[in-house]
Amino acid sequence: MIFSETGDLIFANLTDKGYDEISRTHLIDPTGECFGRNVVWSHPAFAEKCCFARNDKEIVCVSLAK
């Protein structure tokens, strides 16, 4: 799992041969700014099959259960 600075949660396989993206979903909008672009700088937290992500305005909880 990878959390991007644009607020996307990405599932991917990383190998010595490259990056294979499995899926991507947008969790939260960026509210910070760095080098002229909008970013989410906080790291997500994972607990109880959930992903918690926050920006400067809100926090979201997304289930990772199948």
XYZ file of N, CA and C in Angstrom:
198
model
N 0.840 -1.169 0.000
C 0.000 0.000 0.000
C 0.887 1.234 0.000
N 0.497 2.191 -0.803
C 1.219 3.452 -0.928
C 0.201 4.570 -0.792
N 0.517 5.607 -0.012
C -0.349 6.776 0.110
C 0.344 7.932 -0.577
N -0.293 8.489 -1.600
C 0.342 9.552 -2.379
C 0.121 10.917 -1.739
N 0.930 11.870 -2.112
C 0.792 13.229 -1.583
C -0.452 13.945 -2.121
N -1.129 13.332 -3.084
C -2.368 13.910 -3.605
C -3.602 13.308 -2.948
N -3.411 12.397 -1.970
C -4.519 11.823 -1.225
C -5.040 10.510 -1.764
N -4.275 9.841 -2.620
C -4.681 8.559 -3.188
C -4.078 7.409 -2.396
N -4.878 6.360 -2.188
C -4.377 5.114 -1.632
C -4.174 4.158 -2.796
N -2.961 3.658 -2.934
C -2.576 2.838 -4.094
C -2.165 1.455 -3.603
N -2.702 0.448 -4.259
C -2.247 -0.922 -4.054
C -1.379 -1.267 -5.254
N -0.143 -1.715 -4.990
C 0.785 -2.000 -6.080
C 1.761 -3.087 -5.674
N 2.271 -3.776 -6.668
C 3.382 -4.702 -6.484
C 4.654 -3.991 -6.910
N 5.638 -3.987 -6.023
C 6.933 -3.377 -6.316
C 7.967 -4.488 -6.378
N 8.636 -4.600 -7.504
C 9.667 -5.618 -7.666
C 10.907 -4.980 -8.268
N 11.957 -5.759 -8.403
C 13.165 -5.243 -9.044
C 12.934 -4.985 -10.536
N 11.859 -5.520 -11.093
C 11.541 -5.298 -12.507
C 10.646 -4.075 -12.724
N 10.058 -3.536 -11.639
C 9.253 -2.328 -11.796
C 8.053 -2.254 -10.878
N 7.159 -1.365 -11.249
C 5.972 -1.013 -10.481
C 4.750 -1.495 -11.236
N 3.901 -2.286 -10.566
C 2.684 -2.798 -11.179
C 1.508 -2.363 -10.317
N 0.802 -1.310 -10.758
C -0.319 -0.783 -9.994
C -1.528 -1.705 -10.127
N -2.100 -2.084 -8.989
C -3.268 -2.956 -8.959
C -4.543 -2.128 -8.904
N -4.574 -1.145 -8.011
C -5.739 -0.268 -7.915
C -5.354 1.031 -7.229
N -6.230 2.027 -7.387
C -6.004 3.351 -6.805
C -7.368 3.957 -6.491
N -7.468 4.592 -5.330
C -8.690 5.311 -4.980
C -8.317 6.593 -4.236
N -9.089 7.634 -4.492
C -8.841 8.923 -3.863
C -9.538 8.947 -2.508
N -8.779 9.173 -1.430
C -9.345 9.170 -0.094
C -9.674 10.554 0.426
N -8.803 11.513 0.160
C -8.962 12.824 0.787
C -8.279 13.892 -0.068
N -8.855 15.079 -0.090
C -8.296 16.170 -0.893
C -7.114 16.823 -0.180
N -6.109 17.221 -0.946
C -4.975 17.938 -0.359
C -5.403 19.333 0.102
N -4.901 19.749 1.264
C -5.199 21.093 1.755
C -3.930 21.890 2.029
N -2.788 21.241 2.008
C -1.518 21.931 2.208
C -0.916 22.318 0.876
N 0.152 23.104 0.933
C 0.822 23.504 -0.302
C 2.327 23.418 -0.117
N 3.011 22.906 -1.127
C 4.460 22.809 -1.108
C 4.982 22.923 -2.532
N 5.914 23.782 -2.755
C 6.525 23.978 -4.072
C 5.478 24.248 -5.153
N 4.423 24.978 -4.784
C 3.421 25.386 -5.758
C 2.377 24.337 -6.103
N 2.331 23.235 -5.350
C 1.305 22.224 -5.616
C 0.617 21.846 -4.303
N -0.629 21.402 -4.415
C -1.399 21.006 -3.245
C -1.009 19.593 -2.819
N -0.856 19.398 -1.494
C -0.390 18.107 -0.982
C -1.099 17.718 0.312
N -1.120 16.411 0.590
C -1.484 15.855 1.888
C -0.184 15.348 2.488
N 0.252 15.930 3.593
C 1.539 15.563 4.161
C 1.450 14.600 5.328
N 0.260 14.382 5.863
C 0.151 13.459 7.000
C 0.137 12.015 6.518
N 0.761 11.148 7.281
C 0.791 9.728 6.954
C -0.520 9.085 7.394
N -1.022 8.124 6.638
C -2.234 7.432 7.083
C -1.909 6.471 8.233
N -2.947 6.097 8.944
C -2.817 5.087 9.997
C -3.666 3.887 9.598
N -3.221 2.701 9.950
C -3.926 1.469 9.622
C -4.216 0.714 10.903
N -5.492 0.330 11.095
C -5.893 -0.445 12.271
C -7.227 -1.116 11.999
N -7.382 -2.332 12.507
C -8.667 -3.034 12.421
C -9.232 -3.080 11.003
N -8.381 -3.382 10.021
C -8.763 -3.471 8.605
C -9.325 -2.158 8.063
N -8.815 -1.035 8.592
C -9.244 0.296 8.150
C -8.020 1.166 7.871
N -8.216 2.153 7.021
C -7.205 3.175 6.760
C -7.777 4.515 7.203
N -7.045 5.224 8.045
C -7.445 6.540 8.513
C -6.518 7.566 7.860
N -7.112 8.526 7.165
C -6.322 9.573 6.508
C -6.892 10.928 6.898
N -6.026 11.928 7.012
C -6.505 13.255 7.395
C -5.801 14.340 6.598
N -6.462 15.466 6.502
C -5.844 16.683 6.003
C -6.083 17.755 7.066
N -5.980 19.020 6.729
C -6.151 20.079 7.722
C -7.616 20.370 8.033
N -8.544 19.725 7.329
C -9.963 20.017 7.514
C -10.787 18.826 7.976
N -10.359 17.608 7.680
C -11.187 16.447 7.990
C -10.331 15.193 8.164
N -10.974 14.152 8.694
C -10.359 12.829 8.792
C -11.358 11.828 8.208
N -10.847 10.845 7.486
C -11.714 9.815 6.894
C -11.233 8.447 7.357
N -12.183 7.529 7.439
C -11.895 6.132 7.750
C -12.456 5.291 6.617
N -11.603 4.503 5.995
C -12.000 3.667 4.865
C -11.740 2.209 5.222
N -12.747 1.371 5.042
C -12.579 -0.060 5.330
C -11.720 -0.701 4.251
N -10.789 -1.542 4.686
C -9.955 -2.317 3.763
C -10.373 -3.774 3.734
N -11.466 -4.102 4.437
C -11.972 -5.470 4.463
C -12.606 -5.812 3.112
N -12.510 -7.082 2.745
C -13.103 -7.513 1.474
C -14.566 -7.813 1.645
